[in-house]
Short mmCIF file of C-alpha atoms in Angstrom, two decimals:
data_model
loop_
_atom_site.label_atom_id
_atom_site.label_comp_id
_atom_site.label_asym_id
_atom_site.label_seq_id
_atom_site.Cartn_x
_atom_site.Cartn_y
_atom_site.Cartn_z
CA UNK A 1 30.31 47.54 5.02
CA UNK A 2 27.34 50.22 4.67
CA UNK A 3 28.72 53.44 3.34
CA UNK A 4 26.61 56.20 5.34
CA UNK A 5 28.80 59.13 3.98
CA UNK A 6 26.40 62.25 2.61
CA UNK A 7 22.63 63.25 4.25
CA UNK A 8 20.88 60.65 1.59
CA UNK A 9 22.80 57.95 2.63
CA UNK A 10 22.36 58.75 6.75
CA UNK A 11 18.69 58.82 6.42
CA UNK A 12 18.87 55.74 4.54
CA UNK A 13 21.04 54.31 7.58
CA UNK A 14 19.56 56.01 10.02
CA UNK A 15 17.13 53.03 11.19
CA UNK A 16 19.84 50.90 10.87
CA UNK A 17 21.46 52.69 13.37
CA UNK A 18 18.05 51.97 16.44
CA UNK A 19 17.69 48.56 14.96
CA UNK A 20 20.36 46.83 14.89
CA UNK A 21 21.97 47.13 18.43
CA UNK A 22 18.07 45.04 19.32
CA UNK A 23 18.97 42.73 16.70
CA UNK A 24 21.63 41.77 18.16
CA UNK A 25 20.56 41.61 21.82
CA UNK A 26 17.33 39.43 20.66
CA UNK A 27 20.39 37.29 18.79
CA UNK A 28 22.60 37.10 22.60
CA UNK A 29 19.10 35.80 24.21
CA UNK A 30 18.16 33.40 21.95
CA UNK A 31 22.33 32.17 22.22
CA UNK A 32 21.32 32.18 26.14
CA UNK A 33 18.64 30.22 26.45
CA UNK A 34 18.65 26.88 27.34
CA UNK A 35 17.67 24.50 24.25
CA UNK A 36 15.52 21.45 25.24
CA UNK A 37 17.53 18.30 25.10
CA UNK A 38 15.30 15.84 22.63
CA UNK A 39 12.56 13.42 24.92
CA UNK A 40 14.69 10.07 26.25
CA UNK A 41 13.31 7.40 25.11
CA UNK A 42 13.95 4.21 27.34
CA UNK A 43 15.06 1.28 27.23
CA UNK A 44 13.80 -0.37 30.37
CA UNK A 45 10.24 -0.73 31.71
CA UNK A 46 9.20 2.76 33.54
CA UNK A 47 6.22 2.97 36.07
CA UNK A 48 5.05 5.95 37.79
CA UNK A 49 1.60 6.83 39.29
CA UNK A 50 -1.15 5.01 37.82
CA UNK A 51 -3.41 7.80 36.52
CA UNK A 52 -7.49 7.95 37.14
CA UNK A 53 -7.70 6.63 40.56
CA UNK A 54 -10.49 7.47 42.78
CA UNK A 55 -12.36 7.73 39.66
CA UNK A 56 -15.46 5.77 39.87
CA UNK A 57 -15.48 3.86 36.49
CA UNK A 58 -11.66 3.85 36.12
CA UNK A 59 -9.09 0.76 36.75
CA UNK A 60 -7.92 1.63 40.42
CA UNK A 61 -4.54 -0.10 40.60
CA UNK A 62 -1.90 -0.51 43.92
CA UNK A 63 1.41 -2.15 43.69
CA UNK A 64 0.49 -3.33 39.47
CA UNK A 65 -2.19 -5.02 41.13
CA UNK A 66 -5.91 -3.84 40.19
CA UNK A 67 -8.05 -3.27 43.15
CA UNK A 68 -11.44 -3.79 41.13
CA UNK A 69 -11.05 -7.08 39.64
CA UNK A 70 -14.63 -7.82 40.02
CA UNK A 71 -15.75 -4.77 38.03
CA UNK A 72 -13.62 -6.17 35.24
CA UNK A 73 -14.97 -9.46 33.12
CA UNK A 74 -13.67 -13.03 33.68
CA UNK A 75 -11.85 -14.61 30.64
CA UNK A 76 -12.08 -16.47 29.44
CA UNK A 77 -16.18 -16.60 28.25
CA UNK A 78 -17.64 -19.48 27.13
CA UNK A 79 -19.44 -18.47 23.35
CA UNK A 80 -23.22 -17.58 23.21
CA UNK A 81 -23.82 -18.77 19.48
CA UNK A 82 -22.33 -20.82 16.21
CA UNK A 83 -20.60 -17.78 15.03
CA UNK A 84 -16.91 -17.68 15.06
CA UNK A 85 -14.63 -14.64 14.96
CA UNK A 86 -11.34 -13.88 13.04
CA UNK A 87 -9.42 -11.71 14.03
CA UNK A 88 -7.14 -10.25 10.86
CA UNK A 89 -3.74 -8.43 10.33
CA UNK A 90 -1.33 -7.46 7.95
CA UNK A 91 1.91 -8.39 8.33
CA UNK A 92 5.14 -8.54 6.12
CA UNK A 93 8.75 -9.16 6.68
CA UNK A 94 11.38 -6.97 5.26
CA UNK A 95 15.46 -7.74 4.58
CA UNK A 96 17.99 -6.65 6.94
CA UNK A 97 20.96 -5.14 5.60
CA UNK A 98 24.27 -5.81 7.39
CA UNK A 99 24.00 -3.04 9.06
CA UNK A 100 20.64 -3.77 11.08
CA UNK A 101 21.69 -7.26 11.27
CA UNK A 102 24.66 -6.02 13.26
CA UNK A 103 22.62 -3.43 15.30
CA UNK A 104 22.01 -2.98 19.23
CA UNK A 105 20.21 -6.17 20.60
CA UNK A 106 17.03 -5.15 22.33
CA UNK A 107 16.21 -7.07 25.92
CA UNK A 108 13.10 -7.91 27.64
CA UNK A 109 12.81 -10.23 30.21
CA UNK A 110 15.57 -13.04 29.51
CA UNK A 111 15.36 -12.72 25.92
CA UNK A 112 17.38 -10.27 23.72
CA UNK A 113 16.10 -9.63 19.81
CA UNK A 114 17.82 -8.02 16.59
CA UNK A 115 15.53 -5.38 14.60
CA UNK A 116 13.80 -8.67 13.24
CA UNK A 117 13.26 -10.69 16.01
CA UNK A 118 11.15 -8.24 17.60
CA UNK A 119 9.15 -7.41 14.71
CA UNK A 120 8.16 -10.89 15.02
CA UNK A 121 8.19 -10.81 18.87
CA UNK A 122 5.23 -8.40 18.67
CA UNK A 123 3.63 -10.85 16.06
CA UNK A 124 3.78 -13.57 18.70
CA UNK A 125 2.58 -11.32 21.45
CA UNK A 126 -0.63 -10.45 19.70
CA UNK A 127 -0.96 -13.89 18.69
CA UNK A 128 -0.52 -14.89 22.50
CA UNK A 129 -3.08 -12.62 23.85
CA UNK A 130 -5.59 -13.39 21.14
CA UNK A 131 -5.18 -16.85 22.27
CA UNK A 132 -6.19 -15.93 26.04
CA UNK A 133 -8.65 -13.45 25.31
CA UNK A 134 -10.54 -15.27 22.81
CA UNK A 135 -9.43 -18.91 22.76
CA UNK A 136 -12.04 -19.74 20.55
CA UNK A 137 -11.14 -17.41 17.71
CA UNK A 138 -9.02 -17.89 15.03
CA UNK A 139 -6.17 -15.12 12.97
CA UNK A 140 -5.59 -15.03 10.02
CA UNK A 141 -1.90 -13.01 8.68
CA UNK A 142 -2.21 -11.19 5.27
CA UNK A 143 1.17 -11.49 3.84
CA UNK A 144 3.29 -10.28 1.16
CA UNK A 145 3.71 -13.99 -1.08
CA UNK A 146 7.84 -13.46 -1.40
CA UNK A 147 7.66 -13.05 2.21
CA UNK A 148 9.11 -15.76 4.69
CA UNK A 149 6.64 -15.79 6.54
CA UNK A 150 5.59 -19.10 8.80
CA UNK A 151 3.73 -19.92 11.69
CA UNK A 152 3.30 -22.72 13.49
CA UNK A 153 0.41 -22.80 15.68
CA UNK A 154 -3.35 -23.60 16.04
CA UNK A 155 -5.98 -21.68 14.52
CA UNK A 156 -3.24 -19.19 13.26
CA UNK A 157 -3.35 -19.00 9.19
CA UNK A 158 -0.96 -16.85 6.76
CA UNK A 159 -2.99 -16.02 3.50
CA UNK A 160 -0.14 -14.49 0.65
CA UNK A 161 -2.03 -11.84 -1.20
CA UNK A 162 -0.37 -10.11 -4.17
CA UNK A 163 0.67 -6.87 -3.74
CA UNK A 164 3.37 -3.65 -2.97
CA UNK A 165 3.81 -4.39 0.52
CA UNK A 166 7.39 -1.65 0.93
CA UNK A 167 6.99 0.26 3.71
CA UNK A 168 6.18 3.41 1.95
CA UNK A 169 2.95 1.93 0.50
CA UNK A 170 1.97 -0.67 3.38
CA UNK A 171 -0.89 1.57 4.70
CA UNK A 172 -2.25 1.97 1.17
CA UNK A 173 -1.64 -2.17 0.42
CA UNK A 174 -3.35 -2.95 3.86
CA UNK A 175 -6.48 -1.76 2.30
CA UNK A 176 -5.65 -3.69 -0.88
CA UNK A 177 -5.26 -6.80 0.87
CA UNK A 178 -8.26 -6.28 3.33
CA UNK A 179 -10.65 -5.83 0.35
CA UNK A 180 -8.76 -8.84 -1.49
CA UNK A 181 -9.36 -11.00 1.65
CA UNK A 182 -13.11 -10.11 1.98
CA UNK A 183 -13.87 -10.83 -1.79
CA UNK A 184 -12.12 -13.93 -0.97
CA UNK A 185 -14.62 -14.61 1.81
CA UNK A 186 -17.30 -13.77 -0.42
CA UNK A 187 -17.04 -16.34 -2.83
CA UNK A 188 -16.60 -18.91 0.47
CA UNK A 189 -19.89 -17.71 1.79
CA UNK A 190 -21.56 -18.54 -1.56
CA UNK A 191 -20.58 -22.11 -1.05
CA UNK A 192 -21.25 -22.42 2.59
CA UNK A 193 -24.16 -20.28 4.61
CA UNK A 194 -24.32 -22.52 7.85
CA UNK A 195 -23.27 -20.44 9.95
CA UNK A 196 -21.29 -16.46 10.15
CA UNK A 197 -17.84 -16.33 10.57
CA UNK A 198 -17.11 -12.66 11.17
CA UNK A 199 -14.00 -10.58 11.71
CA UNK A 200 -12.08 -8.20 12.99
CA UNK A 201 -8.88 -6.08 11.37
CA UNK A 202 -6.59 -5.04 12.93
CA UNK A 203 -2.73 -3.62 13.43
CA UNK A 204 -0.40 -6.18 14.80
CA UNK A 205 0.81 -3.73 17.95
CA UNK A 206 -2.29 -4.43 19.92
CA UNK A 207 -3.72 -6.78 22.75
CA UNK A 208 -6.94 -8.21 23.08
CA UNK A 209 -7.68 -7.97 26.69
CA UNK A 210 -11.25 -9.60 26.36
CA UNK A 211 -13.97 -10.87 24.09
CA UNK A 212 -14.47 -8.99 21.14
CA UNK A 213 -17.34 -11.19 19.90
CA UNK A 214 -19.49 -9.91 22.16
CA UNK A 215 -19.72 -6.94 19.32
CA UNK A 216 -21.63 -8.81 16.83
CA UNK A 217 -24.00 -10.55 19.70
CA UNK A 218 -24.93 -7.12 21.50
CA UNK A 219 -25.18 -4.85 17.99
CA UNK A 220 -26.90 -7.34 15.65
CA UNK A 221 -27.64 -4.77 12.98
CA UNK A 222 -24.35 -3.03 12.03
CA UNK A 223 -22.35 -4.23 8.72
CA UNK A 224 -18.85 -2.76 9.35
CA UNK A 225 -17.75 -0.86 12.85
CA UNK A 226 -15.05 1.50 13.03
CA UNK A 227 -13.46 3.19 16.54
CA UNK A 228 -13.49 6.88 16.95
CA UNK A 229 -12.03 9.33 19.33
CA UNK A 230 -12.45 13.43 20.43
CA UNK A 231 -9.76 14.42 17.45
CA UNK A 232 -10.87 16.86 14.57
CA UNK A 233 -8.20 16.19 12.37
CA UNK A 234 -8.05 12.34 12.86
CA UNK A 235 -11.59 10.97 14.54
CA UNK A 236 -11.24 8.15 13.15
CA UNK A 237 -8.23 4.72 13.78
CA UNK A 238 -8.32 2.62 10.52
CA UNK A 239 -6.34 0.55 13.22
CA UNK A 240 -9.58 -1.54 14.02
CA UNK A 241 -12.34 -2.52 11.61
CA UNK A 242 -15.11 -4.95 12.16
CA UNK A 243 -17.49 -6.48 9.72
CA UNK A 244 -20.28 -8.56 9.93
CA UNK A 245 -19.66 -12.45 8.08
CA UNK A 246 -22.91 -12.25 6.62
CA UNK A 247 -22.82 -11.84 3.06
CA UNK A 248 -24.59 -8.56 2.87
CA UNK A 249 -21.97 -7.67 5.70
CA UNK A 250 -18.87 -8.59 3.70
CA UNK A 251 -20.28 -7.27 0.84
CA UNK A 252 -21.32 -3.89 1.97
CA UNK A 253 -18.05 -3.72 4.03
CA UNK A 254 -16.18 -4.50 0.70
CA UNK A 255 -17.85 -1.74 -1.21
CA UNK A 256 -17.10 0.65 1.77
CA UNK A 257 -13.40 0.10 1.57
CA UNK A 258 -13.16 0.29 -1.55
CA UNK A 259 -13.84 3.77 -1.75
CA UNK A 260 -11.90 4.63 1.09
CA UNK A 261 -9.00 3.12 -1.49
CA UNK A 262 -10.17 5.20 -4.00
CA UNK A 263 -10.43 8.18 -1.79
CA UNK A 264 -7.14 7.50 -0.18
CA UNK A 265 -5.16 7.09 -3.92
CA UNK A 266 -7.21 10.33 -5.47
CA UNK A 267 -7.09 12.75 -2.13
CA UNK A 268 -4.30 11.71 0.13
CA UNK A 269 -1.14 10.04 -1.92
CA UNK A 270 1.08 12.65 0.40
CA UNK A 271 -0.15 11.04 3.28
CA UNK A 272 0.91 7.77 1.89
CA UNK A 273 3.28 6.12 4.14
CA UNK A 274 1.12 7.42 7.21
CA UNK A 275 -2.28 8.59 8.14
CA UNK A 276 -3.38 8.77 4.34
CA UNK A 277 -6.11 5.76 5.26
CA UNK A 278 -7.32 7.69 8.12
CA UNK A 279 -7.54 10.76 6.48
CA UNK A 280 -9.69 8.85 3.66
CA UNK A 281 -12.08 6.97 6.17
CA UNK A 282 -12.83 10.45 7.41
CA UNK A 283 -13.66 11.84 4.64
CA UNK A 284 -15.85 9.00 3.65
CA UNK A 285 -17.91 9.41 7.18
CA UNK A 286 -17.40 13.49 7.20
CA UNK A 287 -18.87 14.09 3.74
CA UNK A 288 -22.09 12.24 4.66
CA UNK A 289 -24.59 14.92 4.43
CA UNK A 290 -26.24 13.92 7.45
CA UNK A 291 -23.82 12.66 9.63
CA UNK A 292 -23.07 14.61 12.84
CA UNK A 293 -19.67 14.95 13.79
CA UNK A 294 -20.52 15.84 17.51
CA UNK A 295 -21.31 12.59 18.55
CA UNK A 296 -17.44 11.71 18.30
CA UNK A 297 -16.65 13.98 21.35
CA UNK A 298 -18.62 11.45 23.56
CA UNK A 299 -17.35 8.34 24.33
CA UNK A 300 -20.67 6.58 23.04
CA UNK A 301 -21.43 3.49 20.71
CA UNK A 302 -23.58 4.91 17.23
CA UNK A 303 -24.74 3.74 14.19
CA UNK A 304 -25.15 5.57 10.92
CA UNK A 305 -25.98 4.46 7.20
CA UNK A 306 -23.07 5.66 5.38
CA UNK A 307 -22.82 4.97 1.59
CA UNK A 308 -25.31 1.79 1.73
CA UNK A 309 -23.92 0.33 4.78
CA UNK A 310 -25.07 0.39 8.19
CA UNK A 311 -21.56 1.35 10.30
CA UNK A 312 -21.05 1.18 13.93
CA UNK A 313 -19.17 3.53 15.48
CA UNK A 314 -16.88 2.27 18.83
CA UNK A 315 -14.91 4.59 21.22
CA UNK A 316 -11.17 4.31 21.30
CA UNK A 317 -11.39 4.28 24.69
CA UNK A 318 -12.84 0.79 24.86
CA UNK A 319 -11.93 -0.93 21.59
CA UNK A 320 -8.68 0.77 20.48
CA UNK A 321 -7.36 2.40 23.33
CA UNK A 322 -3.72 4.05 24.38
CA UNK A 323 -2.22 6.54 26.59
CA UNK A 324 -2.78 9.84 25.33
CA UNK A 325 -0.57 11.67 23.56
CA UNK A 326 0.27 14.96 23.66
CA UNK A 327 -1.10 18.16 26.06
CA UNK A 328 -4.35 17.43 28.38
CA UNK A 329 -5.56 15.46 31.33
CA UNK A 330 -4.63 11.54 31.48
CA UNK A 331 -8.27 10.09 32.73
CA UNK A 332 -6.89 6.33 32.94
CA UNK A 333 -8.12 3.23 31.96
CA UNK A 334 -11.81 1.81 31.56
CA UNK A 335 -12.50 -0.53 33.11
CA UNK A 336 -14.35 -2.16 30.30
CA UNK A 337 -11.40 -1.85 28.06
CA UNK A 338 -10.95 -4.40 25.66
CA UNK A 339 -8.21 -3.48 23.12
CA UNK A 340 -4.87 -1.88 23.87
CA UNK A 341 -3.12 -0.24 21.26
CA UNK A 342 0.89 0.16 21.33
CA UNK A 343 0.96 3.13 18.81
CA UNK A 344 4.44 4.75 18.05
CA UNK A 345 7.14 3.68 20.65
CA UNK A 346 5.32 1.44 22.98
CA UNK A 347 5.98 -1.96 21.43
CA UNK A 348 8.58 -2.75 24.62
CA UNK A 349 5.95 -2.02 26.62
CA UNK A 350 3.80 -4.47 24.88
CA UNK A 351 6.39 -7.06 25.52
CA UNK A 352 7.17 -5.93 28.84
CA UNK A 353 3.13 -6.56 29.17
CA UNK A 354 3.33 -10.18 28.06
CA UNK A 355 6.11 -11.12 29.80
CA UNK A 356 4.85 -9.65 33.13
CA UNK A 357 1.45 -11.64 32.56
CA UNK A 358 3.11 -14.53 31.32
CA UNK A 359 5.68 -15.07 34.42
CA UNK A 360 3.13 -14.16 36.77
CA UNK A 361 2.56 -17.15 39.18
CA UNK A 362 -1.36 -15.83 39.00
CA UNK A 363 -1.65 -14.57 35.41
CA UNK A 364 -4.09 -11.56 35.62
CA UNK A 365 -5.47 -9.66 32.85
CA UNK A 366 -6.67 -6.59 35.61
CA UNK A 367 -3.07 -6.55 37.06
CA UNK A 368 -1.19 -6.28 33.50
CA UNK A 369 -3.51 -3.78 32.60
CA UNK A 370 -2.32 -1.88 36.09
CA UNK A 371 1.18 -2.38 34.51
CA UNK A 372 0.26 -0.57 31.03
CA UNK A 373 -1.35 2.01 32.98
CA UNK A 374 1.47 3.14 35.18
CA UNK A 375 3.71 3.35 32.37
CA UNK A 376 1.52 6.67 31.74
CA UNK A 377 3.09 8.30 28.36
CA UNK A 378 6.35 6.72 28.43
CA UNK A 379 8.10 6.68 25.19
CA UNK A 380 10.57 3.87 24.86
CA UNK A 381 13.56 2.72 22.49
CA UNK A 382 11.25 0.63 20.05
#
């Protein structure tokens, strides 16, 4: 209790007095207002409007079937040359406590998963669409040794690479094991130069919706590519890197992310568990002195010589690409899209995606693509 006995003390109280009844009336309205409930996230397959139709050089889509089929490319295509293509992930699994063992089963389609089962659900999916995409190609899992970690199918290889896979320092391992891999790769190429086997990293939560080894055929000059997008504070998405299986390539490409690892551990060890690899491939590409950060607000193909290797720059929108996130417009889908990218909580939908195509009586690459699209920025349970 203020004592405001005496003149000093009034005219010490005295604003008091005007300020507090609007205290507390600014307190009653903030009491009154209704507080936003938190974003549901679902647990079902949700379509709505598929956005960017009537535009000219978006997927126009009716009923998840796509209208413009013939603007979109046949799969699958039939190789041009002697080079193969890899496409490479990390991937680890983790023990379940009791608890998660005993968690809330997760259903899509017929089939119902624990926490595990769709970890390696997703695995399988971007396995499966690998496999349609580019039936030629081969993937390759970088895996944590004392993982249990098996798979039984063609052309699919798990390589155990040494290393602190936890999930607080996967990002930074990833980087580790990418570099590891590519010095392996090295010392293959020494012993065998018939022909280029090149590759392509990338996460596990995407789908290759059509030939990526088109890349190397119609840029023959680049070393390592990288996709970009219109986002100052993250332009670039470590989530797909492509280098050249030349030696130089793999060399240069090895020397590249190595300082991005040295970068990452020296500049961004707060960012560890997330973002801290973007955040270092930036800064790599940023502190160029010559490089010219405008050309990642158009959705164009570049090349730049960045410390001693010749990088290609790709749009997000064709090679890496998502529903936006976020505030602003929703332009659709490309329709030369060739990667899609289940960031955050989209991996049902990737499921959904495969399971669609899969029990279609017509599988169609165009029409599952409808069926990511009208989904829009749906957020679901995993």
């Amino acid at each position: 209790m203020i004592n405001c006995n005496g003149w000093r003390r009034f005219l010490f109280c005295l604003p008091l007095i005007f300020f507090l009844p609007y205290l507390f009336s600014v307190m009653e309205l903030h009491q009154s207002l209704p507080h936003k409930p938190p974003k549901e996230k679902f647990d079902h397959l949700v379509l709505g409007p598929a956005a960017g139709q009537g535009l000219r050089d978006r997927l126009q889509c009716q009923d998840r079937k796509a209208l413009n089929k013939d603007q979109i490319s046949a799969l699958p295509q039939i190789p041009n040359s002697e080079d193969t293509v890899s496409i490479v992930t990390v991937f680890t699994i983790y023990n379940t406590s009791a608890g998660e063992k005993s968690s809330k089963l997760v259903t899509v389609g017929e089939t119902s998963y624990t926490k595990m089962e769709r970890s390696l659900a997703i695995l399988d999916v971007f396995i499966n669409f690998i496999k349609v995409s580019m039936p030629q190609s081969n993937v390759v899992i970088l895996t944590d040794p004392a993982s249990d970690l098996s798979m039984h199918r063609n052309n699919v290889n798990v390589v155990p690479i040494a290393g602190e896979y936890s999930r607080d320092k996967l990002m930074l391992q990833r980087i580790k094991s990418y570099i590891a891999f590519l010095e392996m790769k090295l010392e293959e190429h020494s012993r065998n130069q018939e022909y280029n086997h090149h590759y392509i990293f990338t996460d596990s939560d995407i789908s290759v919706v059509d030939d990526l080894g088109q890349i190397f055929q119609n840029y023959p000059k680049f070393h390592l590519a990288l996709t970009f997008r219109n986002n100052k504070e993250q332009p670039l998405n470590s989530g797909f890197i492509a280098v050249r299986g030349t030696h130089d390539g793999i060399l240069r490409a090895k020397v590249f992310l190595k300082e991005v690892l040295e970068i990452y551990s020296s500049k961004y060890m707060e960012a560890l568990r997330m973002l801290g690899d973007q955040k270092a491939l930036a800064w790599i590409v940023m502190s160029h002195p010559s490089f010219d950060a405008k050309r990642f607000t158009r959705p164009q193909p570049f090349m730049d010589e960045i410390r001693g290797a010749s990088v290609l720059f790709l749009p997000c929108a064709i090679y890496n690409w998502t529903p936006p996130e976020g505030a602003g417009q929703f332009h659709g889908m490309p329709l030369d899209v060739k990667v899609v990218h289940f960031k955050g909580s989209r991996k049902r939908l990737m499921l959904e995606s495969w399971n669609f195509y899969n029990s279609s009586p017509s599988p169609s690459i165009p029409d599952m693509l409808c069926l990511i699209l009208m989904s829009g920025r749906t957020k679901y349970d995993f």
